[in-house]
Amino acid sequence: MKLVSVVVPCYNEQEVLPMFYEEITKVTGKMSVDFPELEFEYLFINDGSKDNTLPILRSLADKDKRVRYISFSRNFGKESGMYAGLKNAKGDYVVVMDADLQHPPSFLPQMYSYVRDGEFDCATTRRVNRKGESKIRSWFAMKFYKIMNKISQTEIVDGAQDFRFMTRQMVDAILDMSEYNRFSKGIFSWVGFRTRYLPYENVERPAGTTSWSFWGLFKYSLEGIMAFSTAPLAISSLLGIISCIIAFILMIITVIKTIAFGEDVAGYPTTICVIFLLSGLQLFCTGILGQYLAKTYLETKKRPIYIAQETEEIYRARKQKAEEKASGEDTSDSEK
Ligand code: UDP
Ligand code: MG
């Protein structure tokens, strides 16, 4: 038998979780018939949700033995959630998907068929359009992929998603990248392996809201650039060189003007302009340097990527203990 672990990061997903569970069990139930060699486990990661996500997960764990969960001590972000899921998944294959049904479970059989024969190590979906998304957002996304692929050796495929069906080998390779600043789109691509992209039309969330603001996405894209490219550092040196050259040319022009034509140089305005320009450039470049330094600082601290507060094992053990205690009290009552 082969075990498939379905890893689902959840943050405030009380509205969609029951729907998701229903959908996924429908699909996996059908898959167990079509591919009798498959068994499933569902590993939900509760990323510090503030709503009823955890109680829902507990009740799912009550009624279905295949449901496992890890509940974080606070919100660590989706990247940490995916890492925790991959780390704790026991399967021969691991699926990562969102809880909001934007990653339709109906893709799973097709994905498995590509990975099963060893032809591919990973099957994933790729958005062919960005329907339902604002124009500005799409424009920024397009630019991001363009810039990213220009300045980084790691190819980031436009429209590729975190909906993946992977082999154990690939999962272990991803887990070996234990970096703190995680940018999964880059990590999935950096580890290599043969990936099959399935075209997919964007689906809207049936309920709940996205936790990504425009600003959040913008910061995330900068994280991605810094995690997988050092080009900004090179750009800052380049800017320095260019401004040196300009300064040098200006110097020569000034000298020639004064010596050859005897012209007076207007000192004050030119000086102010140059001071502004150069100090601006310097601050900009120091800022870039500082960003990389900050990332290095966080990496060297070796902080945990996530902190688990409760898992289904702890929950079940606690529940069993409570039940035993209750039944113990019952029998002692009846003995009296
Ligand atoms: N998510 C998470 N932690 C977070 C934010 C999001 O685990 O801090 C989960 C969320 O529950 C969902 C997935 O990541 O399953 C994708 O989030 P969302 O739908 O908000 O993003 P979008 O689909 O808009 O990119
Ligand atoms: Mg979503």
XYZ file of C-alpha atoms and ligand atoms in Angstrom:
362
model
C 0.000 0.000 0.000
C 1.064 3.566 -0.682
C 0.128 6.363 1.688
C -0.809 9.780 0.324
C -0.590 12.646 2.827
C -2.783 15.619 2.037
C -1.284 18.698 3.709
C -3.654 21.643 4.155
C -2.555 24.929 5.751
C -5.549 26.671 7.319
C -5.850 30.172 8.667
C -9.312 31.305 9.722
C -11.043 28.821 7.441
C -14.091 27.921 9.521
C -16.459 28.639 6.634
C -14.800 26.436 4.058
C -13.210 23.650 6.125
C -16.327 21.445 6.351
C -16.890 21.922 2.605
C -13.266 21.124 1.924
C -13.383 17.976 4.024
C -16.478 16.786 2.224
C -14.950 17.427 -1.201
C -11.581 15.884 -0.472
C -13.012 12.727 1.086
C -15.305 12.350 -1.919
C -12.355 12.486 -4.300
C -10.020 10.330 -2.220
C -12.812 7.806 -1.696
C -13.170 7.486 -5.437
C -9.411 7.291 -5.853
C -9.167 4.418 -3.363
C -11.504 2.502 -5.669
C -9.740 3.429 -8.909
C -6.267 2.962 -7.445
C -6.639 0.262 -4.787
C -2.997 0.651 -3.766
C -3.684 4.077 -2.229
C -4.373 5.024 1.364
C -4.866 8.591 2.581
C -4.176 10.774 5.574
C -5.203 14.405 5.914
C -2.813 16.654 7.751
C -4.334 20.039 8.562
C -2.121 22.809 9.842
C -3.967 25.315 11.965
C -1.850 28.420 11.578
C -2.954 30.239 14.720
C -6.520 30.805 13.503
C -8.637 33.156 15.577
C -11.952 31.578 14.579
C -13.388 28.093 15.062
C -10.899 26.322 12.809
C -9.362 24.345 15.687
C -12.667 23.069 17.141
C -13.684 22.022 13.609
C -10.406 20.142 13.199
C -10.949 18.442 16.560
C -14.381 17.280 15.548
C -13.045 16.019 12.205
C -10.350 14.107 14.110
C -13.094 12.634 16.284
C -15.043 11.189 13.405
C -12.212 10.271 11.019
C -9.054 8.448 12.069
C -7.251 9.594 8.935
C -7.498 13.222 10.038
C -4.383 14.558 11.705
C -3.672 18.138 12.612
C -0.990 20.387 13.993
C -2.073 23.582 15.672
C 0.475 26.384 15.920
C 0.937 28.542 18.989
C 0.332 31.640 16.832
C 0.113 32.667 13.184
C 3.410 31.772 11.527
C 2.346 32.250 7.898
C 1.482 29.826 5.123
C 5.119 29.042 4.350
C 5.674 27.766 7.887
C 2.429 25.836 7.652
C 3.554 24.067 4.501
C 6.917 23.275 6.051
C 5.286 21.794 9.147
C 3.000 19.736 6.928
C 5.787 18.360 4.757
C 7.864 17.622 7.827
C 5.149 15.693 9.603
C 3.569 13.957 6.618
C 4.150 10.224 6.698
C 3.094 9.502 3.138
C 4.954 8.015 0.191
C 3.374 10.873 -1.701
C 2.533 14.277 -0.331
C -0.091 16.666 -1.642
C -0.063 20.320 -0.613
C -3.265 22.260 -1.187
C -5.225 25.253 0.111
C -8.254 24.785 2.314
C -10.363 27.224 0.318
C -11.178 24.896 -2.612
C -9.280 27.179 -4.987
C -7.159 24.089 -5.524
C -9.845 21.699 -6.763
C -9.428 18.192 -5.312
C -10.734 16.849 -8.623
C -7.224 17.306 -10.028
C -5.776 14.662 -7.721
C -6.434 11.534 -9.815
C -4.857 13.153 -12.859
C -1.895 14.350 -10.816
C -1.384 10.909 -9.347
C -1.427 9.319 -12.783
C 1.592 11.429 -13.767
C 3.559 10.727 -10.620
C 2.644 7.068 -10.251
C 4.707 5.681 -13.098
C 7.789 7.604 -12.067
C 7.534 9.700 -15.209
C 7.325 12.867 -13.086
C 8.294 13.628 -9.500
C 5.793 16.378 -9.088
C 2.492 17.356 -10.653
C 1.165 20.836 -10.149
C -1.365 23.243 -11.588
C -0.596 26.376 -13.467
C -3.027 29.222 -13.827
C -3.710 30.048 -17.439
C -5.581 33.227 -16.589
C -6.051 35.543 -13.686
C -9.802 35.890 -13.897
C -11.391 37.408 -10.803
C -8.283 39.356 -9.942
C -7.855 43.112 -10.151
C -5.958 44.504 -13.166
C -3.312 46.223 -11.030
C -2.655 43.018 -9.138
C -2.223 41.036 -12.345
C 0.090 43.689 -13.746
C 2.308 43.629 -10.665
C 2.316 39.836 -10.658
C 3.358 39.765 -14.318
C 6.164 42.257 -13.658
C 7.296 40.304 -10.624
C 7.713 37.085 -12.602
C 9.511 38.944 -15.367
C 12.005 40.614 -13.037
C 12.438 37.532 -10.915
C 13.275 35.326 -13.847
C 15.701 37.859 -15.201
C 17.720 38.279 -12.045
C 17.526 34.835 -10.494
C 18.950 31.543 -11.681
C 15.978 29.754 -10.190
C 13.105 29.728 -12.633
C 9.826 30.826 -11.133
C 7.048 29.752 -13.461
C 4.338 32.385 -13.918
C 1.035 31.121 -12.585
C 2.569 28.107 -10.828
C 0.903 27.388 -7.522
C 1.431 25.726 -4.199
C -0.950 22.935 -5.238
C 1.383 19.986 -5.645
C 1.450 16.219 -5.731
C 4.998 15.170 -4.873
C 7.017 12.046 -4.315
C 8.724 11.354 -1.018
C 12.095 11.954 -2.660
C 11.179 15.487 -3.651
C 9.626 16.217 -0.250
C 12.823 15.128 1.497
C 14.840 17.398 -0.785
C 12.561 20.321 0.123
C 12.887 19.525 3.821
C 16.658 19.625 3.497
C 16.252 23.305 2.739
C 15.658 24.270 6.320
C 15.974 28.010 5.782
C 13.973 30.360 7.934
C 12.982 32.819 5.205
C 10.947 30.428 3.106
C 9.721 31.271 -0.364
C 8.108 28.072 -1.566
C 7.646 29.023 -5.193
C 11.438 29.309 -5.361
C 12.151 26.279 -3.206
C 9.935 23.968 -5.294
C 11.791 25.054 -8.383
C 15.286 25.166 -6.842
C 15.232 21.478 -5.847
C 14.703 20.538 -9.486
C 13.002 17.206 -10.307
C 10.656 16.626 -13.191
C 7.521 18.698 -12.814
C 4.359 18.393 -14.847
C 2.214 21.522 -15.114
C -1.514 21.077 -15.588
C -3.373 24.067 -16.998
C -6.058 25.369 -14.705
C -8.592 28.184 -14.745
C -8.724 30.302 -11.632
C -11.511 29.340 -9.238
C -12.928 31.779 -6.722
C -13.256 31.024 -3.045
C -16.710 29.624 -2.164
C -16.588 31.319 1.271
C -14.296 33.175 3.629
C -11.820 35.810 2.503
C -8.287 35.786 1.238
C -5.698 36.674 3.866
C -3.446 38.373 1.299
C -3.602 42.128 0.985
C -1.939 43.895 -1.908
C 0.763 45.198 0.406
C 1.252 41.714 1.861
C 1.746 40.305 -1.624
C 4.156 43.096 -2.506
C 6.299 42.363 0.555
C 6.122 38.650 -0.227
C 7.445 39.264 -3.735
C 10.391 41.259 -2.326
C 11.078 38.369 0.051
C 11.105 36.062 -2.930
C 13.555 38.209 -4.827
C 15.876 38.418 -1.848
C 15.642 34.727 -1.057
C 16.556 33.635 -4.558
C 18.685 36.390 -5.988
C 21.523 38.617 -4.900
C 21.065 40.841 -7.945
C 19.875 43.876 -5.917
C 23.277 43.895 -4.215
C 24.957 43.928 -7.604
C 22.576 46.650 -8.782
C 23.575 48.845 -5.838
C 27.277 48.486 -6.718
C 26.400 49.281 -10.316
C 24.573 52.439 -9.257
C 27.647 53.434 -7.270
C 29.889 52.954 -10.294
C 27.548 54.893 -12.561
C 27.377 57.856 -10.177
C 31.188 57.816 -9.877
C 31.491 58.002 -13.654
C 28.990 60.870 -13.865
C 30.860 62.739 -11.118
C 34.137 62.207 -12.954
C 32.741 63.523 -16.241
C 31.253 66.563 -14.475
C 34.624 67.237 -12.878
C 36.401 67.196 -16.220
C 33.752 69.446 -17.798
C 34.044 71.944 -14.933
C 37.839 71.994 -15.125
C 37.802 72.499 -18.908
C 35.134 75.218 -18.628
C 37.168 77.135 -16.048
C 40.607 76.722 -17.635
C 39.700 77.039 -21.298
C 36.816 79.514 -21.182
C 37.408 81.169 -17.842
C 33.743 80.626 -16.848
C 32.646 80.894 -13.235
C 30.920 77.819 -11.867
C 27.650 78.386 -10.036
C 28.672 76.642 -6.844
C 25.660 76.500 -4.583
C 22.911 74.837 -6.697
C 25.225 72.268 -8.221
C 26.579 71.270 -4.827
C 23.117 70.873 -3.332
C 21.977 68.737 -6.280
C 25.006 66.501 -6.064
C 24.687 66.100 -2.294
C 21.040 65.105 -2.613
C 21.680 62.704 -5.452
C 24.653 60.984 -3.917
C 23.341 60.737 -0.382
C 20.083 59.385 -1.770
C 21.922 56.765 -3.758
C 24.033 55.854 -0.767
C 21.065 55.455 1.519
C 19.262 53.373 -1.095
C 22.216 51.024 -1.444
C 22.813 50.797 2.291
C 19.145 49.963 2.618
C 19.481 47.042 0.216
C 22.549 45.858 2.061
C 20.678 46.196 5.331
C 17.825 44.043 4.044
C 20.177 41.211 3.187
C 21.958 41.617 6.489
C 18.641 41.431 8.321
C 17.784 38.183 6.518
C 21.187 36.743 7.378
C 20.679 37.834 10.977
C 17.378 35.985 11.170
C 18.881 32.879 9.561
C 21.806 32.750 11.986
C 19.452 32.861 14.951
C 18.189 29.425 13.891
C 14.748 30.087 15.279
C 12.192 27.323 14.799
C 10.082 27.742 11.668
C 6.924 26.960 13.643
C 5.857 26.009 17.154
C 3.220 23.327 17.549
C 0.887 23.730 20.463
C -1.547 20.900 19.886
C -1.675 17.904 17.601
C -4.337 15.291 17.031
C -2.197 12.818 19.002
C -2.192 15.046 22.066
C -5.895 15.714 21.625
C -6.823 12.041 21.289
C -4.648 11.018 24.232
C -6.196 13.727 26.381
C -9.676 12.696 25.351
C -9.012 9.026 26.037
C -7.662 9.849 29.456
C -10.738 11.912 30.243
C -12.984 9.078 29.087
C -11.092 6.521 31.151
C -11.355 8.758 34.160
C -15.063 9.215 33.607
C -15.684 5.496 33.218
C -13.477 4.821 36.287
C -15.663 7.161 38.289
C -18.761 5.434 36.938
C -17.628 1.993 38.048
C -16.538 3.247 41.462
C -19.936 4.916 41.793
C -21.743 1.677 40.977
C -19.539 -0.262 43.394
C -20.713 1.975 46.154
N -2.917 30.468 5.057
C -2.178 30.073 6.165
N -1.565 31.036 6.929
C -1.655 32.363 6.646
C -2.386 32.747 5.500
C -3.002 31.776 4.729
O -2.069 28.886 6.454
O -1.082 33.166 7.386
C -3.595 29.435 4.231
C -5.070 29.661 4.009
O -5.850 29.101 5.028
C -5.325 28.950 2.690
C -3.995 29.156 1.967
O -3.028 29.468 2.952
O -5.549 27.566 2.857
C -4.081 30.236 0.911
O -4.528 31.421 1.492
P -5.503 32.418 0.764
O -6.648 31.691 0.141
O -5.833 33.480 1.751
O -4.557 33.007 -0.350
P -4.859 33.194 -1.916
O -5.550 31.959 -2.395
O -5.710 34.390 -2.011
O -3.516 33.367 -2.507
Mg -7.093 31.144 -1.708
